Short mmCIF file of C-alpha atoms and ligand atoms in Angstrom, two decimals:
data_model
loop_
_atom_site.label_atom_id
_atom_site.label_comp_id
_atom_site.label_asym_id
_atom_site.label_seq_id
_atom_site.Cartn_x
_atom_site.Cartn_y
_atom_site.Cartn_z
CA UNK A 1 0.49 36.00 80.26
CA UNK A 2 2.42 37.88 77.59
CA UNK A 3 1.50 41.50 76.90
CA UNK A 4 -0.44 42.33 73.75
CA UNK A 5 1.48 45.52 72.97
CA UNK A 6 4.23 47.70 74.45
CA UNK A 7 4.91 51.41 74.86
CA UNK A 8 8.40 52.80 75.34
CA UNK A 9 8.69 56.49 76.21
CA UNK A 10 6.42 57.38 79.09
CA UNK A 11 6.38 61.17 79.16
CA UNK A 12 2.94 62.80 78.86
CA UNK A 13 2.02 61.32 75.49
CA UNK A 14 3.37 57.82 76.03
CA UNK A 15 1.93 57.32 79.49
CA UNK A 16 -1.49 58.57 78.40
CA UNK A 17 -1.42 56.29 75.37
CA UNK A 18 -0.45 53.33 77.59
CA UNK A 19 -3.33 54.14 79.95
CA UNK A 20 -5.70 54.39 77.00
CA UNK A 21 -4.56 50.92 75.84
CA UNK A 22 -4.92 49.46 79.33
CA UNK A 23 -8.37 50.99 79.76
CA UNK A 24 -9.41 49.27 76.55
CA UNK A 25 -8.45 45.92 78.00
CA UNK A 26 -5.08 45.48 76.31
CA UNK A 27 -2.34 44.05 78.47
CA UNK A 28 0.34 46.65 77.91
CA UNK A 29 4.06 46.41 78.62
CA UNK A 30 5.60 49.76 79.55
CA UNK A 31 9.15 51.05 79.55
CA UNK A 32 11.01 54.33 79.79
CA UNK A 33 14.73 55.14 79.59
CA UNK A 34 14.55 56.60 83.07
CA UNK A 35 12.81 53.96 85.17
CA UNK A 36 11.31 56.48 87.59
CA UNK A 37 8.69 57.39 84.99
CA UNK A 38 7.64 53.75 84.63
CA UNK A 39 7.32 53.44 88.39
CA UNK A 40 5.29 56.64 88.59
CA UNK A 41 2.90 55.39 85.93
CA UNK A 42 2.35 52.11 87.72
CA UNK A 43 1.90 53.68 91.16
CA UNK A 44 -0.48 56.40 89.96
CA UNK A 45 -2.43 54.52 87.30
CA UNK A 46 -1.62 50.82 87.71
CA UNK A 47 -5.19 50.15 88.83
CA UNK A 48 -6.62 51.33 85.50
CA UNK A 49 -5.74 48.12 83.67
CA UNK A 50 -3.12 45.45 83.10
CA UNK A 51 0.35 46.96 82.93
CA UNK A 52 3.60 44.98 82.66
CA UNK A 53 6.47 47.24 83.73
CA UNK A 54 9.91 46.63 82.22
CA UNK A 55 13.21 48.15 83.33
CA UNK A 56 15.05 47.44 80.10
CA UNK A 57 14.11 47.15 76.44
CA UNK A 58 15.28 43.54 76.58
CA UNK A 59 12.78 42.86 79.33
CA UNK A 60 10.09 44.75 77.42
CA UNK A 61 10.65 42.65 74.30
CA UNK A 62 10.64 39.46 76.38
CA UNK A 63 7.24 40.25 77.87
CA UNK A 64 5.41 40.48 74.53
CA UNK A 65 3.35 38.01 72.51
CA UNK A 66 4.56 37.43 68.95
CA UNK A 67 4.64 39.01 66.47
CA UNK A 68 5.61 41.81 68.80
CA UNK A 69 4.14 45.30 68.62
CA UNK A 70 6.06 48.14 70.23
CA UNK A 71 4.99 51.76 70.21
CA UNK A 72 7.80 54.31 70.51
CA UNK A 73 6.66 57.58 72.08
CA UNK A 74 9.88 59.53 72.60
CA UNK A 75 11.11 62.91 71.46
CA UNK A 76 11.20 63.08 67.65
CA UNK A 77 14.56 63.10 65.84
CA UNK A 78 17.74 61.62 67.26
CA UNK A 79 16.07 60.07 70.36
CA UNK A 80 13.77 58.05 68.08
CA UNK A 81 16.77 56.75 66.13
CA UNK A 82 18.54 55.89 69.37
CA UNK A 83 15.59 53.81 70.56
CA UNK A 84 15.21 52.07 67.19
CA UNK A 85 18.92 51.22 67.13
CA UNK A 86 18.71 49.65 70.55
CA UNK A 87 15.42 47.89 69.90
CA UNK A 88 15.86 46.45 66.40
CA UNK A 89 18.57 43.87 67.29
CA UNK A 90 16.29 42.48 70.01
CA UNK A 91 13.44 41.77 67.58
CA UNK A 92 12.60 38.96 65.16
CA UNK A 93 11.36 39.13 61.57
CA UNK A 94 7.67 39.97 61.47
CA UNK A 95 7.77 42.14 64.61
CA UNK A 96 6.33 45.65 64.40
CA UNK A 97 7.77 48.93 65.56
CA UNK A 98 5.27 51.79 65.68
CA UNK A 99 6.56 55.35 65.94
CA UNK A 100 3.84 57.57 67.38
CA UNK A 101 6.05 60.65 67.72
CA UNK A 102 5.98 63.71 65.50
CA UNK A 103 8.57 62.41 63.05
CA UNK A 104 9.33 64.08 59.75
CA UNK A 105 7.93 61.79 57.06
CA UNK A 106 11.32 61.61 55.30
CA UNK A 107 12.83 60.14 58.48
CA UNK A 108 9.97 57.66 58.58
CA UNK A 109 10.66 56.61 54.98
CA UNK A 110 14.32 56.10 55.85
CA UNK A 111 13.56 54.10 59.02
CA UNK A 112 10.93 51.98 57.30
CA UNK A 113 13.36 51.04 54.54
CA UNK A 114 16.10 50.17 57.03
CA UNK A 115 13.88 48.00 59.21
CA UNK A 116 12.32 46.30 56.18
CA UNK A 117 15.85 45.11 55.31
CA UNK A 118 15.90 43.36 58.69
CA UNK A 119 12.46 41.83 58.10
CA UNK A 120 10.79 44.17 60.58
CA UNK A 121 7.69 46.28 60.02
CA UNK A 122 7.96 49.97 60.76
CA UNK A 123 4.72 51.88 61.19
CA UNK A 124 5.05 55.67 61.27
CA UNK A 125 1.83 56.69 62.94
CA UNK A 126 0.85 60.34 63.13
CA UNK A 127 -1.06 60.93 66.36
CA UNK A 128 -3.01 64.10 66.98
CA UNK A 129 -5.01 65.39 69.88
CA UNK A 130 -2.35 66.26 72.43
CA UNK A 131 -2.28 64.68 75.87
CA UNK A 132 -6.02 64.71 76.28
CA UNK A 133 -6.44 62.91 72.97
CA UNK A 134 -3.76 60.34 73.79
CA UNK A 135 -5.71 59.41 76.91
CA UNK A 136 -9.29 59.58 75.71
CA UNK A 137 -9.08 58.94 71.98
CA UNK A 138 -6.69 60.55 69.51
CA UNK A 139 -6.89 60.79 65.78
CA UNK A 140 -4.38 58.27 64.40
CA UNK A 141 -2.76 58.26 60.96
CA UNK A 142 -0.76 55.03 60.57
CA UNK A 143 1.51 54.40 57.62
CA UNK A 144 3.52 51.26 56.86
CA UNK A 145 2.68 47.98 55.18
CA UNK A 146 -0.85 46.62 54.76
CA UNK A 147 0.32 43.45 56.48
CA UNK A 148 1.40 45.29 59.61
CA UNK A 149 -1.91 47.14 59.70
CA UNK A 150 -3.76 43.83 59.97
CA UNK A 151 -2.07 43.38 63.35
CA UNK A 152 -1.76 46.95 64.59
CA UNK A 153 -4.96 48.35 63.08
CA UNK A 154 -7.47 46.73 65.45
CA UNK A 155 -5.54 47.98 68.50
CA UNK A 156 -5.08 51.50 67.18
CA UNK A 157 -8.70 51.71 66.04
CA UNK A 158 -9.87 50.57 69.47
CA UNK A 159 -8.08 53.40 71.28
CA UNK A 160 -8.76 56.12 68.67
CA UNK A 161 -11.50 58.73 68.77
CA UNK A 162 -14.88 57.66 67.36
CA UNK A 163 -17.36 59.70 65.37
CA UNK A 164 -20.78 58.09 64.85
CA UNK A 165 -19.17 54.79 65.82
CA UNK A 166 -16.45 55.10 63.16
CA UNK A 167 -12.82 55.04 64.27
CA UNK A 168 -10.70 58.12 63.53
CA UNK A 169 -7.93 55.78 62.43
CA UNK A 170 -7.50 54.35 58.95
CA UNK A 171 -4.45 52.83 57.29
CA UNK A 172 -3.13 55.82 55.35
CA UNK A 173 -0.58 54.22 53.03
CA UNK A 174 2.98 52.84 52.84
CA UNK A 175 6.14 54.05 54.61
CA UNK A 176 5.98 57.78 55.45
CA UNK A 177 2.37 58.37 54.33
CA UNK A 178 1.01 58.53 57.88
CA UNK A 179 3.49 61.10 59.09
CA UNK A 180 3.05 63.11 55.88
CA UNK A 181 -0.69 63.30 56.46
CA UNK A 182 -0.08 64.28 60.09
CA UNK A 183 2.24 67.05 58.86
CA UNK A 184 -0.42 68.40 56.51
CA UNK A 185 -2.95 68.18 59.34
CA UNK A 186 -0.71 70.47 61.36
CA UNK A 187 -0.24 72.82 58.40
CA UNK A 188 -4.00 73.09 57.98
CA UNK A 189 -4.26 73.72 61.71
CA UNK A 190 -1.94 76.72 61.27
CA UNK A 191 -4.11 78.05 58.42
CA UNK A 192 -7.32 77.49 60.38
CA UNK A 193 -5.98 79.36 63.40
CA UNK A 194 -4.69 82.24 61.29
CA UNK A 195 -8.10 82.67 59.64
CA UNK A 196 -9.83 82.59 63.01
CA UNK A 197 -7.37 85.18 64.33
CA UNK A 198 -8.02 87.44 61.32
CA UNK A 199 -11.77 87.10 61.81
CA UNK A 200 -11.35 88.21 65.42
CA UNK A 201 -9.07 91.09 64.46
CA UNK A 202 -11.51 92.38 61.84
CA UNK A 203 -14.52 92.19 64.14
CA UNK A 204 -12.58 93.71 67.02
CA UNK A 205 -10.52 96.46 65.40
CA UNK A 206 -12.51 97.25 62.27
CA UNK A 207 -15.94 96.33 63.65
CA UNK A 208 -15.51 97.70 67.17
CA UNK A 209 -16.67 94.53 68.96
CA UNK A 210 -15.13 93.72 72.33
CA UNK A 211 -13.44 90.34 72.81
CA UNK A 212 -16.43 89.24 74.89
CA UNK A 213 -18.77 90.21 72.05
CA UNK A 214 -16.62 88.36 69.51
CA UNK A 215 -16.71 85.35 71.85
CA UNK A 216 -20.51 85.40 71.56
CA UNK A 217 -20.24 85.63 67.78
CA UNK A 218 -18.00 82.55 67.69
CA UNK A 219 -20.34 80.71 70.03
CA UNK A 220 -23.09 81.32 67.52
CA UNK A 221 -20.91 80.27 64.59
CA UNK A 222 -20.19 77.01 66.34
CA UNK A 223 -23.79 75.93 65.79
CA UNK A 224 -23.51 76.11 61.98
CA UNK A 225 -21.19 75.15 59.10
CA UNK A 226 -18.17 76.39 61.04
CA UNK A 227 -18.80 74.03 63.98
CA UNK A 228 -15.37 72.83 65.07
CA UNK A 229 -13.11 72.40 68.05
CA UNK A 230 -11.05 75.49 67.16
CA UNK A 231 -14.12 77.75 66.81
CA UNK A 232 -15.46 76.37 70.10
CA UNK A 233 -12.26 77.08 72.04
CA UNK A 234 -11.89 80.49 70.38
CA UNK A 235 -15.09 81.49 72.16
CA UNK A 236 -13.64 80.18 75.43
CA UNK A 237 -10.35 82.05 75.10
CA UNK A 238 -11.96 85.32 73.97
CA UNK A 239 -14.47 85.25 76.83
CA UNK A 240 -11.80 84.69 79.45
CA UNK A 241 -11.03 87.64 81.71
CA UNK A 242 -7.57 88.04 83.24
CA UNK A 243 -7.89 87.90 87.02
CA UNK A 244 -5.01 90.31 87.65
CA UNK A 245 -6.03 93.16 85.35
CA UNK A 246 -9.71 92.58 84.75
CA UNK A 247 -9.06 92.87 81.01
CA UNK A 248 -9.83 90.27 78.41
CA UNK A 249 -6.97 87.77 78.60
CA UNK A 250 -6.42 88.05 74.84
CA UNK A 251 -5.47 91.71 75.39
CA UNK A 252 -2.91 90.73 78.01
CA UNK A 253 -1.19 87.86 76.16
CA UNK A 254 1.96 88.94 74.28
CA UNK A 255 1.15 89.07 70.57
CA UNK A 256 4.11 87.02 69.34
CA UNK A 257 3.09 83.59 68.05
CA UNK A 258 5.46 80.69 68.45
CA UNK A 259 5.81 77.56 66.38
CA UNK A 260 7.33 74.13 66.73
CA UNK A 261 7.99 73.68 63.03
CA UNK A 262 5.39 71.35 61.54
CA UNK A 263 3.76 74.25 59.65
CA UNK A 264 7.15 75.14 58.24
CA UNK A 265 7.73 71.50 57.20
CA UNK A 266 4.41 71.54 55.35
CA UNK A 267 5.34 74.66 53.42
CA UNK A 268 8.88 73.45 52.69
CA UNK A 269 7.49 70.22 51.32
CA UNK A 270 4.85 72.06 49.30
CA UNK A 271 7.61 74.13 47.71
CA UNK A 272 9.42 70.92 46.77
CA UNK A 273 6.28 69.43 45.28
CA UNK A 274 5.33 72.70 43.56
CA UNK A 275 1.91 72.83 45.23
CA UNK A 276 0.55 76.27 46.15
CA UNK A 277 -0.48 76.07 49.80
CA UNK A 278 -0.84 79.82 50.22
CA UNK A 279 -3.13 79.55 53.24
CA UNK A 280 -0.61 77.53 55.24
CA UNK A 281 2.32 79.64 54.03
CA UNK A 282 0.58 82.92 54.99
CA UNK A 283 -0.16 81.44 58.40
CA UNK A 284 3.46 80.44 58.99
CA UNK A 285 4.71 83.84 57.80
CA UNK A 286 2.15 85.70 59.90
CA UNK A 287 3.49 83.92 62.98
CA UNK A 288 7.05 84.76 61.94
CA UNK A 289 6.13 88.42 61.44
CA UNK A 290 4.43 88.59 64.83
CA UNK A 291 7.59 87.27 66.46
CA UNK A 292 9.87 89.95 65.02
CA UNK A 293 9.35 92.31 67.91
CA UNK A 294 12.25 94.70 67.37
CA UNK A 295 11.49 95.03 63.67
CA UNK A 296 7.83 95.75 64.40
CA UNK A 297 8.90 98.39 66.91
CA UNK A 298 11.27 100.02 64.41
CA UNK A 299 8.53 100.05 61.78
CA UNK A 300 6.00 101.61 64.16
CA UNK A 301 8.53 104.27 65.09
CA UNK A 302 9.44 105.09 61.49
CA UNK A 303 6.07 104.66 59.80
CA UNK A 304 3.66 105.51 62.59
CA UNK A 305 1.29 103.15 64.37
CA UNK A 306 -1.41 101.66 62.21
CA UNK A 307 -4.51 103.29 63.76
CA UNK A 308 -7.64 101.46 62.74
CA UNK A 309 -10.88 103.37 63.02
CA UNK A 310 -13.65 101.03 64.08
CA UNK A 311 -17.13 101.36 62.68
CA UNK A 312 -20.03 99.27 63.89
CA UNK A 313 -21.64 97.74 60.89
CA UNK A 314 -24.40 95.19 61.32
CA UNK A 315 -23.53 93.21 58.22
CA UNK A 316 -19.85 92.75 59.10
CA UNK A 317 -20.37 89.76 61.38
CA UNK A 318 -22.20 87.75 58.73
CA UNK A 319 -19.74 88.84 56.02
CA UNK A 320 -16.78 87.74 58.12
CA UNK A 321 -18.47 84.41 58.83
CA UNK A 322 -18.84 83.75 55.13
CA UNK A 323 -15.31 84.94 54.34
CA UNK A 324 -13.97 82.69 57.09
CA UNK A 325 -15.82 79.68 55.73
CA UNK A 326 -14.75 80.29 52.13
CA UNK A 327 -11.12 80.90 53.12
CA UNK A 328 -11.19 77.74 55.20
CA UNK A 329 -12.48 75.77 52.23
CA UNK A 330 -9.54 77.12 50.21
CA UNK A 331 -7.00 76.19 52.92
CA UNK A 332 -8.33 72.63 53.06
CA UNK A 333 -8.48 72.38 49.28
CA UNK A 334 -4.79 73.33 49.22
CA UNK A 335 -3.83 70.85 51.95
CA UNK A 336 -5.66 68.03 50.17
CA UNK A 337 -3.99 69.10 46.94
CA UNK A 338 -0.62 68.69 48.64
CA UNK A 339 -1.50 65.18 49.86
CA UNK A 340 -2.66 64.27 46.37
CA UNK A 341 0.64 65.48 44.88
CA UNK A 342 2.68 63.56 47.47
CA UNK A 343 0.62 60.46 46.82
CA UNK A 344 1.58 60.62 43.15
CA UNK A 345 5.21 61.50 43.90
CA UNK A 346 5.74 58.66 46.37
CA UNK A 347 3.27 56.13 44.93
CA UNK A 348 1.18 56.07 48.11
CA UNK A 349 -2.26 55.71 46.56
CA UNK A 350 -3.76 57.84 49.34
CA UNK A 351 -7.50 57.70 49.87
CA UNK A 352 -8.19 61.38 50.54
CA UNK A 353 -11.74 60.76 51.70
CA UNK A 354 -10.58 58.49 54.50
CA UNK A 355 -8.11 61.15 55.59
CA UNK A 356 -11.09 63.40 56.21
CA UNK A 357 -12.66 60.56 58.20
CA UNK A 358 -9.59 60.31 60.44
CA UNK A 359 -9.67 64.03 61.18
CA UNK A 360 -13.35 64.18 62.12
CA UNK A 361 -12.59 63.42 65.74
CA UNK A 362 -9.75 63.42 68.26
CA UNK A 363 -7.55 65.97 66.55
CA UNK A 364 -7.25 69.75 66.74
CA UNK A 365 -8.90 70.47 63.37
CA UNK A 366 -11.89 68.21 64.05
CA UNK A 367 -14.94 69.79 62.48
CA UNK A 368 -18.38 69.15 61.04
CA UNK A 369 -16.98 70.36 57.73
CA UNK A 370 -14.81 67.23 57.35
CA UNK A 371 -17.94 65.17 56.68
CA UNK A 372 -18.48 67.36 53.62
CA UNK A 373 -14.92 66.62 52.45
CA UNK A 374 -15.43 62.89 52.92
CA UNK A 375 -18.64 63.10 50.88
CA UNK A 376 -16.88 65.07 48.14
CA UNK A 377 -14.23 62.36 47.70
CA UNK A 378 -16.90 59.66 47.89
CA UNK A 379 -18.62 61.37 44.96
CA UNK A 380 -15.37 61.65 43.04
CA UNK A 381 -12.09 60.16 44.35
CA UNK A 382 -10.18 61.79 41.47
CA UNK A 383 -11.36 65.33 42.28
CA UNK A 384 -8.83 67.82 40.83
CA UNK A 385 -9.61 70.30 43.58
CA UNK A 386 -12.08 70.30 46.44
CA UNK A 387 -13.39 73.59 45.02
CA UNK A 388 -14.71 71.72 41.99
CA UNK A 389 -16.99 69.54 44.11
CA UNK A 390 -20.64 70.62 43.88
CA UNK A 391 -21.01 71.27 47.59
CA UNK A 392 -17.84 73.35 47.98
CA UNK A 393 -18.41 75.13 44.68
CA UNK A 394 -21.79 76.30 45.95
CA UNK A 395 -20.29 77.20 49.33
CA UNK A 396 -17.61 79.49 47.94
CA UNK A 397 -19.91 80.97 45.31
CA UNK A 398 -22.49 81.81 47.95
CA UNK A 399 -19.79 83.43 50.08
CA UNK A 400 -18.08 85.27 47.25
CA UNK A 401 -19.69 88.71 47.60
CA UNK A 402 -19.22 88.78 51.37
CA UNK A 403 -15.65 87.52 50.98
CA UNK A 404 -14.83 90.43 48.65
CA UNK A 405 -16.46 92.96 50.99
CA UNK A 406 -14.36 91.62 53.87
CA UNK A 407 -11.16 91.80 51.81
CA UNK A 408 -11.98 95.41 50.91
CA UNK A 409 -12.82 96.22 54.51
CA UNK A 410 -9.49 94.78 55.65
CA UNK A 411 -7.50 96.66 53.04
CA UNK A 412 -9.33 99.95 53.59
CA UNK A 413 -9.32 99.85 57.36
CA UNK A 414 -5.72 98.69 57.63
CA UNK A 415 -6.34 95.41 59.43
CA UNK A 416 -3.91 92.84 58.00
CA UNK A 417 -5.78 89.82 56.66
CA UNK A 418 -3.25 87.84 54.61
CA UNK A 419 -5.18 84.61 55.03
CA UNK A 420 -8.52 85.96 53.78
CA UNK A 421 -7.02 88.02 50.98
CA UNK A 422 -4.66 85.39 49.66
CA UNK A 423 -7.37 82.72 49.77
CA UNK A 424 -9.54 84.99 47.64
CA UNK A 425 -6.67 85.56 45.20
CA UNK A 426 -6.14 81.82 44.94
CA UNK A 427 -9.82 81.35 44.16
CA UNK A 428 -9.69 84.07 41.52
CA UNK A 429 -6.45 82.78 40.02
CA UNK A 430 -7.70 79.21 39.70
CA UNK A 431 -10.78 80.45 37.84
CA UNK A 432 -9.01 82.92 35.56
CA UNK A 433 -9.36 82.28 31.86
CA UNK A 434 -5.89 83.77 31.34
CA UNK A 435 -3.15 84.36 33.89
CA UNK A 436 -0.29 86.82 33.48
CA UNK A 437 2.09 83.86 33.56
CA UNK A 438 2.17 84.47 29.80
CA UNK A 439 4.01 87.72 30.46
CA UNK A 440 6.36 85.98 32.86
CA UNK A 441 7.19 83.46 30.13
CA UNK A 442 7.78 86.35 27.73
CA UNK A 443 10.15 88.01 30.16
CA UNK A 444 12.00 84.75 30.81
CA UNK A 445 12.40 84.31 27.09
CA UNK A 446 13.63 87.90 26.74
CA UNK A 447 16.42 87.82 29.30
CA UNK A 448 17.29 84.13 29.35
CA UNK A 449 16.06 82.59 26.07
CA UNK A 450 14.02 80.21 28.23
CA UNK A 451 11.48 79.75 25.39
CA UNK A 452 7.68 79.70 25.57
CA UNK A 453 4.80 77.60 24.32
CA UNK A 454 1.96 79.06 22.26
CA UNK A 455 -1.78 78.71 22.77
CA UNK A 456 -2.42 77.96 19.09
CA UNK A 457 0.06 75.20 18.23
CA UNK A 458 2.48 72.67 19.70
CA UNK A 459 6.17 73.30 20.16
CA UNK A 460 8.65 75.55 21.97
CA UNK A 461 9.50 78.96 20.62
CA UNK A 462 11.99 81.73 21.13
CA UNK A 463 11.81 85.32 19.93
CA UNK A 464 15.09 86.83 18.72
CA UNK A 465 14.70 89.77 21.11
CA UNK A 466 18.07 91.34 20.43
CA UNK A 467 17.88 90.63 16.69
CA UNK A 468 15.03 91.20 14.28
CA UNK A 469 12.48 89.90 16.82
CA UNK A 470 11.34 87.13 14.58
CA UNK A 471 10.22 83.86 16.17
CA UNK A 472 12.16 80.65 15.79
CA UNK A 473 11.38 77.05 16.75
CA UNK A 474 13.39 76.27 19.84
P1 LIG B 501 8.95 64.40 74.82
O1 LIG B 501 8.91 64.77 73.38
O2 LIG B 501 9.14 65.47 75.81
O3 LIG B 501 10.08 63.28 75.02
C1 LIG B 501 10.36 62.77 76.30
C2 LIG B 501 10.53 61.27 76.21
O4 LIG B 501 11.59 60.94 75.31
C3 LIG B 501 10.92 60.70 77.56
O5 LIG B 501 10.29 59.45 77.69
C4 LIG B 501 12.42 60.57 77.43
O6 LIG B 501 12.98 59.64 78.30
C5 LIG B 501 12.53 60.10 76.02
N1 LIG B 501 13.87 60.18 75.45
C6 LIG B 501 14.62 61.25 75.08
BR1 LIG B 501 14.13 62.98 75.31
N2 LIG B 501 15.81 60.94 74.57
C7 LIG B 501 15.84 59.60 74.61
C8 LIG B 501 16.82 58.66 74.21
N3 LIG B 501 17.96 59.04 73.67
N4 LIG B 501 16.54 57.35 74.39
C9 LIG B 501 15.39 56.96 74.94
N5 LIG B 501 14.41 57.81 75.32
C10 LIG B 501 14.63 59.12 75.15
O7 LIG B 501 7.63 63.56 75.22
P2 LIG B 501 6.11 63.84 74.84
O8 LIG B 501 5.76 65.27 74.97
O9 LIG B 501 5.29 62.83 75.59
O10 LIG B 501 6.03 63.50 73.28
C11 LIG B 501 6.35 62.22 72.76
C12 LIG B 501 6.22 62.27 71.25
O11 LIG B 501 4.89 62.61 70.91
C13 LIG B 501 7.12 63.32 70.58
O12 LIG B 501 7.56 62.84 69.36
C14 LIG B 501 6.21 64.49 70.38
O13 LIG B 501 6.57 65.30 69.28
C15 LIG B 501 4.90 63.82 70.14
N6 LIG B 501 3.81 64.69 70.64
C16 LIG B 501 2.67 64.67 70.03
C17 LIG B 501 1.64 65.45 70.48
C18 LIG B 501 0.40 65.37 69.77
O14 LIG B 501 -0.50 66.15 69.99
N7 LIG B 501 0.29 64.42 68.92
C19 LIG B 501 1.74 66.25 71.58
C20 LIG B 501 2.90 66.26 72.19
C21 LIG B 501 3.93 65.46 71.72
P3 LIG B 501 13.48 60.09 79.76
O15 LIG B 501 12.28 60.12 80.62
O16 LIG B 501 14.45 59.04 80.13
O17 LIG B 501 14.12 61.44 79.61
#
């Protein structure tokens, strides 16, 4: 019998996805450039379901029912193009190519347009959850045409994570929408992790708690509003003791964070769209700063080491919890703002509430909190900012005093907390009756005759700064 779907690219992600498909009863054709991987998959996991191994793409295509559905799971970038170039001529109009790799959404838009010319459907599907997710249920963000989703959707939904019986897979929107949403997911993940790291640093260095004590704090937090995968594993990592030294492992790990680039993509795109995603940007920059080892060393030598004096203060734990929650709300509000802007820019008509649904399970940022976001967009799909929703408004207002105390504590004690502090500034800026942007406009008009608008009437104006300083209509 012909196979229902195919996977090409059988490294960790692809082989786990193929196994997931097979375990769900789909007859799955499998292929990899280097045949040894295909053989290994069949010999190790062939008993898990119905696999149809193929040595060539031609053979893979020949083994499929029509219209064909082929998932590409290879390294993002040039390898993906190479596979598409080889595959496309073998296909017939109506066939579907699904890219499950971490493609940049602009590449996905380009590929979708090219394949559409040939009558083929191209589905850029963001997949989150790492290898474990690929095997047991990832969060899936498919883009592409509505028509292709009618075919691919049921399969992808079947293998995705489920929360309360609902699939963490929803058709996101046309062309690159799926990969865009995946990119923002990763950006939010950066922000989330940065905030968690700042919370730890404050409790540890300013509050004098040991990593094991902070682990207990996080364990407690994981039973409330902050319940999430990242908070859960933070407790695990902080509690872990290094076997060699007997110290907390977190004290032994080199403090230079690495990055693969999806956080940077999110910020670059936010700059293009003009959307302030300060939480994600601070997180990317904090990682960059941590990685500049020789510069940090030179600064310590010249300026002296930043000695933080810890003081045990019973209220700090609860204050940090509230500051973490409020800052997290801001980071998500910014990420959703970015998706809203992209939706307008590219005509995607994104349903932001269903994005929250997709992220509730399977992915790294899965959290109880995402139900609240879904509910907020159910109440008002046109929400200008998540912070204006009743629930989130109350959440940040309730946290506000604690949030300010934590920002002060960070600044006074010398523990860097760019995530917490900039989130608070964002909150204050959004709510300001007047912003000093008026002065910036005045300065721009002074040195560059860039003109300004007035609060009291329509029009553009310029002050003759180097003349009699009268105002003229510009
Ligand atoms: P890799 O990203 O390490 O890619 C290895 C695969 O790409 C192998 O199957 C390899 O074939 C194939 N490949 C390469 Br490299 N160049 C090729 C070419 N020119 N033509 C054909 N095949 C080529 O695999 P991975 O870690 O399983 O990740 C797969 C995708 O999933 C990537 O896009 C990655 O970014 C994404 N990913 C997502 C997550 C997540 O959490 N969502 C996690 C990890 C990865 P070979 O065996 O012949 O060398």
